Amino acid sequence: MTESIRLRLDVSYDGAEFSGWAVQPGRRTVAGVLIEAFARLLGTDTPLGLTVAGRTDAGVHASGQVCHVDLPAGRWAELEGSLLRRLAALTPPDARVRAITPVPDTFDARFSATFRRYEYRVTDRPWGPEPLRRHDTLGWVRPLDLDRLNAAAAGLVGEHDFAAFCKRKEHATTIRAINRLDWRREPDGVHVATVRADAFCQAMVRSLVGAMLTVGDGRRAPEWPAELLTLRERSSEVVVAPAHGLTLVEVGYPEETEYEARAVATRRLRADPRV
């Protein structure tokens, strides 16, 4: 077998014109443009094994996405000094590989991750988002109260079954551990939610934001989002916030010596039929 080297890629993208991360026939996706760029450099017969930390939905952005690929060691030796620049020339302006780092083959962008951190931007200013931020900031027509938003957030921190906020997949768990969820108000008046967890199920972050916004504008009690944690099916009362306000800003990993153990533990958890 040809010797290969594993590379960590740090990736940013504006999700407005992408149909999400994952390759889909006939649709423009982030993984699709990255695979196309590598194919032009290496040829279509070179398998990459492109693996991402977390698949983002259509319209969702990333400033801190992480993925990994496996390149033939000989090609890496040829391209090491120029690969970043070459990829910049071959990828569209709304998707950038910002860093390329050799890592041990025990590194798995998805399963070695210890957390994902997202931010969601909302403005309640009467005129809406600033034009230059319209792609990553939601305009909310009702005034928002920061204290009410944080009161709602506090009840959702911890390990819970978030079935009420997830699109359930067969044989997949909806139990997640949120270790940070809070709101801040930026100097320009934009409200920013930060949510960090070991992992998220589909539409979970945007569902949480949608629920908290109805608290922030006074239509729901601060206790209401936490009360939904008793449900074992998705709640029809929860409205999913629009995708464009959401950005994946960071993926965390353990020390290099712990990559494999973390990946094994994560795979075991996700495969557990009891959850």
mmCIF file of C-alpha atoms in Angstrom:
data_model
loop_
_atom_site.group_PDB
_atom_site.id
_atom_site.type_symbol
_atom_site.label_atom_id
_atom_site.label_comp_id
_atom_site.label_asym_id
_atom_site.label_seq_id
_atom_site.Cartn_x
_atom_site.Cartn_y
_atom_site.Cartn_z
ATOM 1 C CA MET A 1 0.000 0.000 0.000
ATOM 2 C CA THR A 2 1.104 3.568 -0.688
ATOM 3 C CA GLU A 3 2.225 5.360 2.454
ATOM 4 C CA SER A 4 -0.074 8.242 3.342
ATOM 5 C CA ILE A 5 -0.049 11.215 5.676
ATOM 6 C CA ARG A 6 -3.065 12.616 7.502
ATOM 7 C CA LEU A 7 -3.649 16.360 7.261
ATOM 8 C CA ARG A 8 -5.889 18.514 9.411
ATOM 9 C CA LEU A 9 -7.602 21.284 7.428
ATOM 10 C CA ASP A 10 -9.007 24.376 9.148
ATOM 11 C CA VAL A 11 -11.787 25.694 6.950
ATOM 12 C CA SER A 12 -13.992 28.800 6.765
ATOM 13 C CA TYR A 13 -16.983 29.390 4.515
ATOM 14 C CA ASP A 14 -19.917 31.665 3.866
ATOM 15 C CA GLY A 15 -22.813 29.220 3.752
ATOM 16 C CA ALA A 16 -25.234 31.478 1.882
ATOM 17 C CA GLU A 17 -24.690 29.840 -1.511
ATOM 18 C CA PHE A 18 -23.995 26.299 -0.300
ATOM 19 C CA SER A 19 -26.473 23.452 0.175
ATOM 20 C CA GLY A 20 -24.657 22.505 3.350
ATOM 21 C CA TRP A 21 -21.411 20.617 3.900
ATOM 22 C CA ALA A 22 -22.096 17.127 2.578
ATOM 23 C CA VAL A 23 -21.773 16.191 -1.094
ATOM 24 C CA GLN A 24 -25.158 16.063 -2.832
ATOM 25 C CA PRO A 25 -25.732 15.242 -6.507
ATOM 26 C CA GLY A 26 -26.500 18.354 -8.526
ATOM 27 C CA ARG A 27 -25.989 20.722 -5.577
ATOM 28 C CA ARG A 28 -23.162 23.039 -4.616
ATOM 29 C CA THR A 29 -21.705 22.001 -1.253
ATOM 30 C CA VAL A 30 -18.588 22.826 0.758
ATOM 31 C CA ALA A 31 -17.261 19.267 0.653
ATOM 32 C CA GLY A 32 -17.969 19.201 -3.064
ATOM 33 C CA VAL A 33 -15.812 22.239 -3.871
ATOM 34 C CA LEU A 34 -12.981 20.974 -1.633
ATOM 35 C CA ILE A 35 -12.998 17.539 -3.259
ATOM 36 C CA GLU A 36 -13.031 19.161 -6.693
ATOM 37 C CA ALA A 37 -10.033 21.320 -5.796
ATOM 38 C CA PHE A 38 -8.032 18.334 -4.534
ATOM 39 C CA ALA A 39 -9.009 16.322 -7.625
ATOM 40 C CA ARG A 40 -7.552 19.022 -9.857
ATOM 41 C CA LEU A 41 -4.308 18.876 -7.887
ATOM 42 C CA LEU A 42 -3.984 15.136 -7.352
ATOM 43 C CA GLY A 43 -6.205 13.523 -9.956
ATOM 44 C CA THR A 44 -9.616 11.948 -9.520
ATOM 45 C CA ASP A 45 -8.174 8.524 -8.670
ATOM 46 C CA THR A 46 -6.626 9.678 -5.360
ATOM 47 C CA PRO A 47 -8.949 8.807 -2.437
ATOM 48 C CA LEU A 48 -8.988 11.513 0.235
ATOM 49 C CA GLY A 49 -11.183 10.075 2.938
ATOM 50 C CA LEU A 50 -12.502 13.597 3.621
ATOM 51 C CA THR A 51 -13.924 13.601 7.171
ATOM 52 C CA VAL A 52 -15.478 16.648 8.833
ATOM 53 C CA ALA A 53 -15.956 17.572 12.487
ATOM 54 C CA GLY A 54 -19.620 18.425 11.988
ATOM 55 C CA ARG A 55 -21.821 18.616 8.906
ATOM 56 C CA THR A 56 -23.460 22.015 8.680
ATOM 57 C CA ASP A 57 -26.872 22.564 7.091
ATOM 58 C CA ALA A 58 -27.637 24.677 4.041
ATOM 59 C CA GLY A 59 -27.014 28.359 4.756
ATOM 60 C CA VAL A 60 -24.962 27.808 7.935
ATOM 61 C CA HIS A 61 -21.504 29.424 8.027
ATOM 62 C CA ALA A 62 -18.180 28.388 9.551
ATOM 63 C CA SER A 63 -15.118 30.277 10.726
ATOM 64 C CA GLY A 64 -13.661 27.284 12.607
ATOM 65 C CA GLN A 65 -14.635 24.110 10.776
ATOM 66 C CA VAL A 66 -12.149 21.213 10.876
ATOM 67 C CA CYS A 67 -11.765 18.233 8.564
ATOM 68 C CA HIS A 68 -9.053 15.753 7.698
ATOM 69 C CA VAL A 69 -7.769 14.107 4.519
ATOM 70 C CA ASP A 70 -5.209 11.406 3.780
ATOM 71 C CA LEU A 71 -2.683 12.262 1.058
ATOM 72 C CA PRO A 72 -0.014 10.022 -0.446
ATOM 73 C CA ALA A 73 3.157 10.889 1.440
ATOM 74 C CA GLY A 74 5.063 11.496 -1.786
ATOM 75 C CA ARG A 75 2.552 14.056 -3.030
ATOM 76 C CA TRP A 76 2.586 15.809 0.337
ATOM 77 C CA ALA A 77 6.374 16.087 0.125
ATOM 78 C CA GLU A 78 5.961 17.729 -3.291
ATOM 79 C CA LEU A 79 3.127 20.089 -2.283
ATOM 80 C CA GLU A 80 3.860 20.891 1.371
ATOM 81 C CA GLY A 81 5.215 24.372 0.707
ATOM 82 C CA SER A 82 2.536 25.365 -1.796
ATOM 83 C CA LEU A 83 -0.625 23.396 -1.005
ATOM 84 C CA LEU A 84 -2.356 26.187 0.913
ATOM 85 C CA ARG A 85 -1.747 28.684 -1.885
ATOM 86 C CA ARG A 86 -2.768 26.197 -4.582
ATOM 87 C CA LEU A 87 -6.035 25.416 -2.818
ATOM 88 C CA ALA A 88 -6.756 29.143 -2.515
ATOM 89 C CA ALA A 89 -6.447 29.423 -6.291
ATOM 90 C CA LEU A 90 -8.752 26.452 -6.893
ATOM 91 C CA THR A 91 -11.529 27.113 -4.376
ATOM 92 C CA PRO A 92 -14.242 29.775 -4.696
ATOM 93 C CA PRO A 93 -14.027 32.964 -2.606
ATOM 94 C CA ASP A 94 -16.783 31.791 -0.230
ATOM 95 C CA ALA A 95 -14.778 28.750 0.932
ATOM 96 C CA ARG A 96 -11.211 28.933 2.265
ATOM 97 C CA VAL A 97 -8.764 26.414 3.681
ATOM 98 C CA ARG A 98 -6.948 28.576 6.253
ATOM 99 C CA ALA A 99 -4.437 26.093 7.642
ATOM 100 C CA ILE A 100 -3.031 22.652 6.818
ATOM 101 C CA THR A 101 -1.340 20.679 9.598
ATOM 102 C CA PRO A 102 0.123 17.142 9.550
ATOM 103 C CA VAL A 103 -1.399 15.075 12.365
ATOM 104 C CA PRO A 104 -1.066 11.491 13.608
ATOM 105 C CA ASP A 105 -3.270 8.942 11.868
ATOM 106 C CA THR A 106 -5.098 8.526 15.197
ATOM 107 C CA PHE A 107 -6.615 11.994 14.666
ATOM 108 C CA ASP A 108 -10.232 11.879 13.524
ATOM 109 C CA ALA A 109 -11.802 15.262 12.805
ATOM 110 C CA ARG A 110 -15.224 13.966 13.807
ATOM 111 C CA PHE A 111 -14.755 11.419 16.552
ATOM 112 C CA SER A 112 -11.677 12.892 18.257
ATOM 113 C CA ALA A 113 -13.459 16.209 18.861
ATOM 114 C CA THR A 114 -14.299 17.093 22.458
ATOM 115 C CA PHE A 115 -16.640 19.993 21.677
ATOM 116 C CA ARG A 116 -18.187 22.168 18.978
ATOM 117 C CA ARG A 117 -18.888 25.842 19.592
ATOM 118 C CA TYR A 118 -21.429 27.832 17.622
ATOM 119 C CA GLU A 119 -22.544 31.445 17.656
ATOM 120 C CA TYR A 120 -25.888 32.821 16.530
ATOM 121 C CA ARG A 121 -26.278 36.528 15.739
ATOM 122 C CA VAL A 122 -29.589 38.402 16.064
ATOM 123 C CA THR A 123 -30.384 42.102 15.887
ATOM 124 C CA ASP A 124 -33.619 43.664 17.114
ATOM 125 C CA ARG A 125 -32.843 47.087 15.692
ATOM 126 C CA PRO A 126 -35.853 48.511 13.812
ATOM 127 C CA TRP A 127 -33.883 48.797 10.559
ATOM 128 C CA GLY A 128 -32.557 45.242 10.732
ATOM 129 C CA PRO A 129 -29.013 43.940 10.138
ATOM 130 C CA GLU A 130 -26.257 46.114 8.748
ATOM 131 C CA PRO A 131 -26.073 45.459 4.985
ATOM 132 C CA LEU A 132 -22.546 44.033 5.219
ATOM 133 C CA ARG A 133 -23.685 41.559 7.921
ATOM 134 C CA ARG A 134 -26.987 40.542 6.355
ATOM 135 C CA HIS A 135 -25.672 37.061 5.493
ATOM 136 C CA ASP A 136 -24.774 36.147 9.103
ATOM 137 C CA THR A 137 -27.208 38.152 11.248
ATOM 138 C CA LEU A 138 -30.920 37.571 11.726
ATOM 139 C CA GLY A 139 -33.258 40.538 11.941
ATOM 140 C CA TRP A 140 -35.851 40.142 14.736
ATOM 141 C CA VAL A 141 -38.924 42.326 14.569
ATOM 142 C CA ARG A 142 -39.636 42.381 18.324
ATOM 143 C CA PRO A 143 -37.401 43.941 21.030
ATOM 144 C CA LEU A 144 -35.280 41.385 22.882
ATOM 145 C CA ASP A 145 -34.444 41.390 26.579
ATOM 146 C CA LEU A 146 -30.935 40.093 27.352
ATOM 147 C CA ASP A 147 -31.795 38.970 30.899
ATOM 148 C CA ARG A 148 -34.749 36.913 29.676
ATOM 149 C CA LEU A 149 -32.601 35.305 26.978
ATOM 150 C CA ASN A 150 -29.995 34.273 29.540
ATOM 151 C CA ALA A 151 -32.642 33.019 31.967
ATOM 152 C CA ALA A 152 -33.979 30.742 29.236
ATOM 153 C CA ALA A 153 -30.469 29.599 28.344
ATOM 154 C CA ALA A 154 -29.572 28.676 31.923
ATOM 155 C CA GLY A 155 -32.248 25.993 32.062
ATOM 156 C CA LEU A 156 -30.814 24.198 29.039
ATOM 157 C CA VAL A 157 -27.219 23.781 30.251
ATOM 158 C CA GLY A 158 -26.151 20.265 31.209
ATOM 159 C CA GLU A 159 -26.686 16.754 29.891
ATOM 160 C CA HIS A 160 -30.259 16.229 28.733
ATOM 161 C CA ASP A 161 -32.333 14.456 26.150
ATOM 162 C CA PHE A 162 -32.871 17.218 23.586
ATOM 163 C CA ALA A 163 -35.427 15.235 21.554
ATOM 164 C CA ALA A 164 -37.835 18.213 21.599
ATOM 165 C CA PHE A 165 -35.212 20.288 19.756
ATOM 166 C CA CYS A 166 -33.848 17.698 17.289
ATOM 167 C CA LYS A 167 -34.739 16.091 14.014
ATOM 168 C CA ARG A 168 -34.572 12.505 15.149
ATOM 169 C CA LYS A 169 -32.597 9.923 13.171
ATOM 170 C CA GLU A 170 -33.329 6.227 13.503
ATOM 171 C CA HIS A 171 -31.111 4.454 16.052
ATOM 172 C CA ALA A 172 -29.400 7.753 16.983
ATOM 173 C CA THR A 173 -29.298 9.326 20.409
ATOM 174 C CA THR A 174 -30.648 12.807 21.154
ATOM 175 C CA ILE A 175 -28.830 12.988 24.497
ATOM 176 C CA ARG A 176 -26.263 15.774 24.457
ATOM 177 C CA ALA A 177 -24.175 17.634 27.056
ATOM 178 C CA ILE A 178 -24.256 21.430 26.726
ATOM 179 C CA ASN A 179 -21.500 22.967 28.854
ATOM 180 C CA ARG A 180 -22.032 26.565 27.754
ATOM 181 C CA LEU A 181 -25.089 28.460 26.589
ATOM 182 C CA ASP A 182 -25.357 32.203 27.072
ATOM 183 C CA TRP A 183 -26.136 35.484 25.322
ATOM 184 C CA ARG A 184 -24.212 38.730 25.125
ATOM 185 C CA ARG A 185 -25.013 42.093 23.576
ATOM 186 C CA GLU A 186 -22.301 43.509 21.317
ATOM 187 C CA PRO A 187 -21.505 47.261 21.245
ATOM 188 C CA ASP A 188 -23.389 47.538 17.955
ATOM 189 C CA GLY A 189 -26.530 46.174 19.602
ATOM 190 C CA VAL A 190 -26.403 42.681 18.099
ATOM 191 C CA HIS A 191 -27.348 39.817 20.427
ATOM 192 C CA VAL A 192 -24.979 36.842 20.138
ATOM 193 C CA ALA A 193 -25.736 33.401 21.530
ATOM 194 C CA THR A 194 -22.799 31.102 22.277
ATOM 195 C CA VAL A 195 -23.502 27.387 22.614
ATOM 196 C CA ARG A 196 -20.901 24.705 23.230
ATOM 197 C CA ALA A 197 -21.470 20.971 23.560
ATOM 198 C CA ASP A 198 -19.808 17.630 22.942
ATOM 199 C CA ALA A 199 -21.927 17.316 19.804
ATOM 200 C CA PHE A 200 -25.265 18.406 18.361
ATOM 201 C CA CYS A 201 -28.040 16.598 16.570
ATOM 202 C CA GLN A 202 -29.600 17.970 13.392
ATOM 203 C CA ALA A 203 -31.243 21.417 13.741
ATOM 204 C CA MET A 204 -30.615 21.404 17.512
ATOM 205 C CA VAL A 205 -28.807 24.738 17.824
ATOM 206 C CA ARG A 206 -31.271 26.618 15.639
ATOM 207 C CA SER A 207 -34.197 25.049 17.514
ATOM 208 C CA LEU A 208 -32.738 26.125 20.852
ATOM 209 C CA VAL A 209 -32.246 29.647 19.512
ATOM 210 C CA GLY A 210 -35.781 29.737 18.140
ATOM 211 C CA ALA A 211 -37.196 28.757 21.529
ATOM 212 C CA MET A 212 -35.061 31.265 23.435
ATOM 213 C CA LEU A 213 -36.008 34.132 21.111
ATOM 214 C CA THR A 214 -39.679 33.684 21.983
ATOM 215 C CA VAL A 215 -38.646 34.106 25.624
ATOM 216 C CA GLY A 216 -36.472 37.109 24.863
ATOM 217 C CA ASP A 217 -39.311 38.948 23.150
ATOM 218 C CA GLY A 218 -41.756 38.203 25.988
ATOM 219 C CA ARG A 219 -44.047 35.667 24.339
ATOM 220 C CA ARG A 220 -42.916 32.724 26.487
ATOM 221 C CA ALA A 221 -41.869 32.330 30.115
ATOM 222 C CA PRO A 222 -38.139 31.855 30.823
ATOM 223 C CA GLU A 223 -38.853 28.345 32.128
ATOM 224 C CA TRP A 224 -40.573 27.162 28.953
ATOM 225 C CA PRO A 225 -37.561 25.881 26.933
ATOM 226 C CA ALA A 226 -36.325 23.772 29.856
ATOM 227 C CA GLU A 227 -39.812 22.338 30.361
ATOM 228 C CA LEU A 228 -39.629 20.868 26.863
ATOM 229 C CA LEU A 229 -36.739 18.630 27.952
ATOM 230 C CA THR A 230 -39.301 16.208 29.401
ATOM 231 C CA LEU A 231 -40.549 15.414 25.883
ATOM 232 C CA ARG A 232 -39.249 12.428 23.917
ATOM 233 C CA GLU A 233 -40.325 13.662 20.509
ATOM 234 C CA ARG A 234 -39.722 16.869 18.607
ATOM 235 C CA SER A 235 -41.989 19.691 19.803
ATOM 236 C CA SER A 236 -44.193 21.285 17.145
ATOM 237 C CA GLU A 237 -44.156 24.468 19.243
ATOM 238 C CA VAL A 238 -40.463 25.063 18.630
ATOM 239 C CA VAL A 239 -39.702 27.138 15.536
ATOM 240 C CA VAL A 240 -36.286 26.561 13.978
ATOM 241 C CA ALA A 241 -34.374 29.838 13.649
ATOM 242 C CA PRO A 242 -33.141 30.657 10.114
ATOM 243 C CA ALA A 243 -29.833 29.107 9.080
ATOM 244 C CA HIS A 244 -28.006 32.277 8.088
ATOM 245 C CA GLY A 245 -27.576 33.558 11.666
ATOM 246 C CA LEU A 246 -25.553 30.499 12.694
ATOM 247 C CA THR A 247 -21.769 30.068 12.491
ATOM 248 C CA LEU A 248 -19.553 27.183 13.624
ATOM 249 C CA VAL A 249 -16.675 29.048 15.281
ATOM 250 C CA GLU A 250 -14.574 26.371 17.008
ATOM 251 C CA VAL A 251 -13.970 22.635 17.305
ATOM 252 C CA GLY A 252 -11.992 21.437 20.302
ATOM 253 C CA TYR A 253 -9.635 18.462 20.516
ATOM 254 C CA PRO A 254 -7.675 16.760 23.321
ATOM 255 C CA GLU A 255 -3.926 16.410 23.524
ATOM 256 C CA GLU A 256 -2.328 14.481 20.673
ATOM 257 C CA THR A 257 -1.792 11.374 22.799
ATOM 258 C CA GLU A 258 -5.531 11.204 23.527
ATOM 259 C CA TYR A 259 -6.874 11.352 19.938
ATOM 260 C CA GLU A 260 -7.462 7.609 19.611
ATOM 261 C CA ALA A 261 -8.998 7.098 23.060
ATOM 262 C CA ARG A 262 -11.392 9.988 22.487
ATOM 263 C CA ALA A 263 -12.434 8.621 19.103
ATOM 264 C CA VAL A 264 -13.075 5.148 20.537
ATOM 265 C CA ALA A 265 -15.155 6.571 23.385
ATOM 266 C CA THR A 266 -17.215 8.753 21.047
ATOM 267 C CA ARG A 267 -17.956 5.900 18.645
ATOM 268 C CA ARG A 268 -19.024 3.704 21.555
ATOM 269 C CA LEU A 269 -21.388 6.374 22.864
ATOM 270 C CA ARG A 270 -23.004 7.042 19.496
ATOM 271 C CA ALA A 271 -23.510 3.298 18.897
ATOM 272 C CA ASP A 272 -25.075 2.589 22.309
ATOM 273 C CA PRO A 273 -28.629 1.288 21.609
ATOM 274 C CA ARG A 274 -29.758 2.314 25.094
ATOM 275 C CA VAL A 275 -29.472 5.988 24.131
#
